[in-house]
Short mmCIF file of C-alpha atoms in Angstrom, two decimals:
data_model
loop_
_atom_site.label_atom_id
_atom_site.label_comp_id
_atom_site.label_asym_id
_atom_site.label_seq_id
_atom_site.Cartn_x
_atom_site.Cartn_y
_atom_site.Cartn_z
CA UNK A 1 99.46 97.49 80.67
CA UNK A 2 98.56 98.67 84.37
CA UNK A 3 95.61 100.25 85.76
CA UNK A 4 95.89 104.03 85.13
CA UNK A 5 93.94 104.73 87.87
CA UNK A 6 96.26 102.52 90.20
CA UNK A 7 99.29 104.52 88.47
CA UNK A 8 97.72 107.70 89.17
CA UNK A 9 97.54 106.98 92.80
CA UNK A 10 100.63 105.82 93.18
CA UNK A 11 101.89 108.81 91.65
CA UNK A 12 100.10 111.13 93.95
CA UNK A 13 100.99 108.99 96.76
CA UNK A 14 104.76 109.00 95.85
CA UNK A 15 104.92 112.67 95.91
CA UNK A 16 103.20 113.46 98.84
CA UNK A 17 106.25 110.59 100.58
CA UNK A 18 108.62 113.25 98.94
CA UNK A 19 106.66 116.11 101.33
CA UNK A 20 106.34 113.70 104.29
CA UNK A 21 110.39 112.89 103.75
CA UNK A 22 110.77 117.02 103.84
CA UNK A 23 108.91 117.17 106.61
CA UNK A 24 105.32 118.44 105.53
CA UNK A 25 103.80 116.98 108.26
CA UNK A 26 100.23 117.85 106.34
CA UNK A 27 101.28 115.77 103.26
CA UNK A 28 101.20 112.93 105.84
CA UNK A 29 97.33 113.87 106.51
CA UNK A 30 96.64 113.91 103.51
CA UNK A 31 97.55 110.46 102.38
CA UNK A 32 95.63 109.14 104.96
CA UNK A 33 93.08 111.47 104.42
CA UNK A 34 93.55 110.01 100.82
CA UNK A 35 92.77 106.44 101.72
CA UNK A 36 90.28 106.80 104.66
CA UNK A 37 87.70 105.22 102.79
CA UNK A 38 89.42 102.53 101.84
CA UNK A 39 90.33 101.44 104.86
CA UNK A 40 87.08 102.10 106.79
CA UNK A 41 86.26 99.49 104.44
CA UNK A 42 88.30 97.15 105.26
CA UNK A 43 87.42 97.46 108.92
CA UNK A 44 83.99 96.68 108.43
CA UNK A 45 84.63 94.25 106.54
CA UNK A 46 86.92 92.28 109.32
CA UNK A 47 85.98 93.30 112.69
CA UNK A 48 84.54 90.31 114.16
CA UNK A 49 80.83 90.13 114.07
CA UNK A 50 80.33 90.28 118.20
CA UNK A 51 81.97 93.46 118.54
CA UNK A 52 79.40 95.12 116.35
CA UNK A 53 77.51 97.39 117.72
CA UNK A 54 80.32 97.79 120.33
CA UNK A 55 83.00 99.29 118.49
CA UNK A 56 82.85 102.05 116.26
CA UNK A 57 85.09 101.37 113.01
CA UNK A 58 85.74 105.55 113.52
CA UNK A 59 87.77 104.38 116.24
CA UNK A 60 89.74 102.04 114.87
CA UNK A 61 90.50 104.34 112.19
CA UNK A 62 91.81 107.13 114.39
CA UNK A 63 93.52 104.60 116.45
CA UNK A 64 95.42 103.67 113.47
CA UNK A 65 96.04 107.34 112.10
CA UNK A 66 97.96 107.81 115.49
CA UNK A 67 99.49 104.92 114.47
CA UNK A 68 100.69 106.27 111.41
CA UNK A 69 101.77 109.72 112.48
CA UNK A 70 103.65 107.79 114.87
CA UNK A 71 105.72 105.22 112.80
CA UNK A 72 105.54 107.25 109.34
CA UNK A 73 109.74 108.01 110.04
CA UNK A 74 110.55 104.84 110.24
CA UNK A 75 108.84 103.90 106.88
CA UNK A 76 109.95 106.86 105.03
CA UNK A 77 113.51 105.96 106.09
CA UNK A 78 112.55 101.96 104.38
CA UNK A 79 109.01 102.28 102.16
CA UNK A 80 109.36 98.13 101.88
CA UNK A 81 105.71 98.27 100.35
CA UNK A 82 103.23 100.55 99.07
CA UNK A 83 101.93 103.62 100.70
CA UNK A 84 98.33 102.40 101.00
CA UNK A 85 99.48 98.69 101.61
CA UNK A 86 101.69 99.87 104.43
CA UNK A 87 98.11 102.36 105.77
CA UNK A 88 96.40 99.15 105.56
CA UNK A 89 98.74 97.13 107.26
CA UNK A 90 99.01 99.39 110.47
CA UNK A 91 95.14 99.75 110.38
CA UNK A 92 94.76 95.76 110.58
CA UNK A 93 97.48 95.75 113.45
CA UNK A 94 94.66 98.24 115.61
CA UNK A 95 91.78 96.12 114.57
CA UNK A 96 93.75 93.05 115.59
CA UNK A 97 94.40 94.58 119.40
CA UNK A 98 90.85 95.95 119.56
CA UNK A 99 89.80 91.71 118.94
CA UNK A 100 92.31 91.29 121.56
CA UNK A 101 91.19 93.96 123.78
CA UNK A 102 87.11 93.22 123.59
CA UNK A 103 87.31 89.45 123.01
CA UNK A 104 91.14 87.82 124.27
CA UNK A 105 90.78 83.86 124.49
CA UNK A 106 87.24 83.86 122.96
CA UNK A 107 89.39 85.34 119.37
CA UNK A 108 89.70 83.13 116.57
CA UNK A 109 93.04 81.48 116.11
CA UNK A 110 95.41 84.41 115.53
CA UNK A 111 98.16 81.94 114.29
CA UNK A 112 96.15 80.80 111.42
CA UNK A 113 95.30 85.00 110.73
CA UNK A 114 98.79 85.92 110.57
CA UNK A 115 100.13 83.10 108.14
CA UNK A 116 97.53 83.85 106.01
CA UNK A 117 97.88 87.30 105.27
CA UNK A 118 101.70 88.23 105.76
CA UNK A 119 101.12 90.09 108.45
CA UNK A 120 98.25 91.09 111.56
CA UNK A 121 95.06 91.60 109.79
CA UNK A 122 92.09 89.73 111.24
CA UNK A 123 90.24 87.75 108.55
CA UNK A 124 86.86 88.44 107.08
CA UNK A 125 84.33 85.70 107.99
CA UNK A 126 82.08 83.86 105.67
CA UNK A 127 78.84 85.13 107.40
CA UNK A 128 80.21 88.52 106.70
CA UNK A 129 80.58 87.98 102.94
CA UNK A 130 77.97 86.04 102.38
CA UNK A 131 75.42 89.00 103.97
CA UNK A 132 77.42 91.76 101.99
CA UNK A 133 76.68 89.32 99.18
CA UNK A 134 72.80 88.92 99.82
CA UNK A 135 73.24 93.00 99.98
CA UNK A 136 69.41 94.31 101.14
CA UNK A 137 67.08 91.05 99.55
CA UNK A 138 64.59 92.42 101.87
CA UNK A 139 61.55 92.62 99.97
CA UNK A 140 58.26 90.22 101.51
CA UNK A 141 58.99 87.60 98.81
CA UNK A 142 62.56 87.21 98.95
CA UNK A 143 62.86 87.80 103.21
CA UNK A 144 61.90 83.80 103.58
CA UNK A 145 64.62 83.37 101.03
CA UNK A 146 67.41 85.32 102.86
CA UNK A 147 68.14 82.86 105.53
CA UNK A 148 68.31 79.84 103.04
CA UNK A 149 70.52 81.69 101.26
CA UNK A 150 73.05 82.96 103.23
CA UNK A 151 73.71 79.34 104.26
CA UNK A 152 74.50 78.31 101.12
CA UNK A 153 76.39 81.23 100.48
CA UNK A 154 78.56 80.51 103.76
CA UNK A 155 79.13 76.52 102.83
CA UNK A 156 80.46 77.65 99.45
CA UNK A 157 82.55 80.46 100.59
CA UNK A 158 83.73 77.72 103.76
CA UNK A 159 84.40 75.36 101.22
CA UNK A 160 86.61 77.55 98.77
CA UNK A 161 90.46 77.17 99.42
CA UNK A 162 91.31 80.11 101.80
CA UNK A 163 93.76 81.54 99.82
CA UNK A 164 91.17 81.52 96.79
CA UNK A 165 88.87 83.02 99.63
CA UNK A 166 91.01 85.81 100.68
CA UNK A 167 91.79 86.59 97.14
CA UNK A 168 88.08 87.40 96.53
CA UNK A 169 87.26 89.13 99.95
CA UNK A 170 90.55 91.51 98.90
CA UNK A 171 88.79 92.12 95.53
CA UNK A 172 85.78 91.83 95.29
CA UNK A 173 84.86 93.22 98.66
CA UNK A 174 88.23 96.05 99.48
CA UNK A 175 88.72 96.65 95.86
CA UNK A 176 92.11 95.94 96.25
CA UNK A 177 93.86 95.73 92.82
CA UNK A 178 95.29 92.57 91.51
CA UNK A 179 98.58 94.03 92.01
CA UNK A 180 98.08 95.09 95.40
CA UNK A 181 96.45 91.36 96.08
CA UNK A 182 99.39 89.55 94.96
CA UNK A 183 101.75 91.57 97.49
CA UNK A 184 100.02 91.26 100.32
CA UNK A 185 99.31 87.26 99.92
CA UNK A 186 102.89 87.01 98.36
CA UNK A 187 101.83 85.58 95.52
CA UNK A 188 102.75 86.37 91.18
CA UNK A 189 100.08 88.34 89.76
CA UNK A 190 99.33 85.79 87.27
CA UNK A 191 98.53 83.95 90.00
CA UNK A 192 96.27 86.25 92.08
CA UNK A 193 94.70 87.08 88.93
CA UNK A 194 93.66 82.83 88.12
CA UNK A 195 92.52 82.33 91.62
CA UNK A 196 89.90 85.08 91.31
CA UNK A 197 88.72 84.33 88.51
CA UNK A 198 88.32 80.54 90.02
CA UNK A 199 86.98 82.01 92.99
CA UNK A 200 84.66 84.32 91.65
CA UNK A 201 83.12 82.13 88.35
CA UNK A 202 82.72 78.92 91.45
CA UNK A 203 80.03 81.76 93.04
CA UNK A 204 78.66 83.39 90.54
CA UNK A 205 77.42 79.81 89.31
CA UNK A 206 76.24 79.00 92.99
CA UNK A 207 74.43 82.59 92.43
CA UNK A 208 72.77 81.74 89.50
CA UNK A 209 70.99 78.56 91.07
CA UNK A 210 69.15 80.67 93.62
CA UNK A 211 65.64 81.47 92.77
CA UNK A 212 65.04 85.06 93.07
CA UNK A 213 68.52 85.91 93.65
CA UNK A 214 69.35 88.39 90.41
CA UNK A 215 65.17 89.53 90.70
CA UNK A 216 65.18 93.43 91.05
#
């Protein structure tokens, strides 16, 4: 069975294509307007560590619902993937430029970023993950903790296969479905599916050997 809620969505999302195709140009709002969150979260998630501070994910956002209003035609005319997967896939084009704009040669290597995920999106780093991971431990007892933490948190994420990797930052951290996971890594569902569970079990046991780590 699928995910009702994922149906649901879908469903709303399909009909407000039909308005878009009619030309409702406020259907097309609202579908971004739809997945905003979403994708504000991905943006966090994946712009690059020494632009924070510097760039506002707002921007990027707007920057990509220009995009969007821009290029919504063409994918009306050919929807080759999901509404939100095709949002999300325009939104990780702008953060890719804004890397390129802030940061050019000093950019991680975008060959290795584009094989990986099927398409422009800038990966998430393992200092990233590991500090959403560590959350706020920033109580006086667990502060001297934090640092010797987050290293281990990093090796083990840096060790992980980076497909295994990717499949957890999609869902554990974007809340992508395992559905949605699987299409934008190209891979079967059964096979999204095994690698987070791999992926996720290998940190939850690294987890578990950290003193203080699961204290309130």
């Amino acid at each position: 069975m699928g995910d009702p809620g994922m149906n649901n969505n879908s469903a709303t999302d399909s009909r407000l294509l039909c308005r878009i195709k009619e030309g409702d140009e406020g259907a097309l709002v609202e579908l971004f307007a739809r997945h905003r969150d979403r994708l504000k979260r991905m943006v966090r998630l994946r712009l690059d560590r020494r632009l924070q501070g510097r760039v506002d994910p707002s921007d990027v956002i707007q920057e990509a619902h220009l995009e969007v209003l821009r290029r919504a035609g063409e994918y009306v005319r050919d929807p080759a993937m999901p509404a939100f997967l095709w949002l999300r896939f325009l939104t990780g084009e702008r953060l890719l430029h804004v890397h390129r704009r802030h940061l050019g040669t000093q950019m991680r290597d975008v060959g290795q970023e584009v094989s990986l995920h099927r398409g422009p999106i800038p990966q998430a780093t393992s200092v990233s993950l590991a500090a959403l991971l560590l959350g706020k431990l920033t109580s006086p007892t667990q502060a001297a903790q934090r640092a010797e933490m987050q290293l281990r948190l990093q090796a083990i994420l840096n060790e992980m296969d980076p497909i295994d990797r990717e499949v957890l930052t999609l869902r554990h951290f974007e809340e992508l479905s395992n559905s949605e996971t699987a299409r934008v890594l190209g891979l079967e569902k059964t096979a999204a599916s095994n690698r987070y569970i791999r992926a996720l079990k290998r940190l939850r046991d690294v987890m578990a050997t950290m003193p203080g780590f699961f204290e309130p």
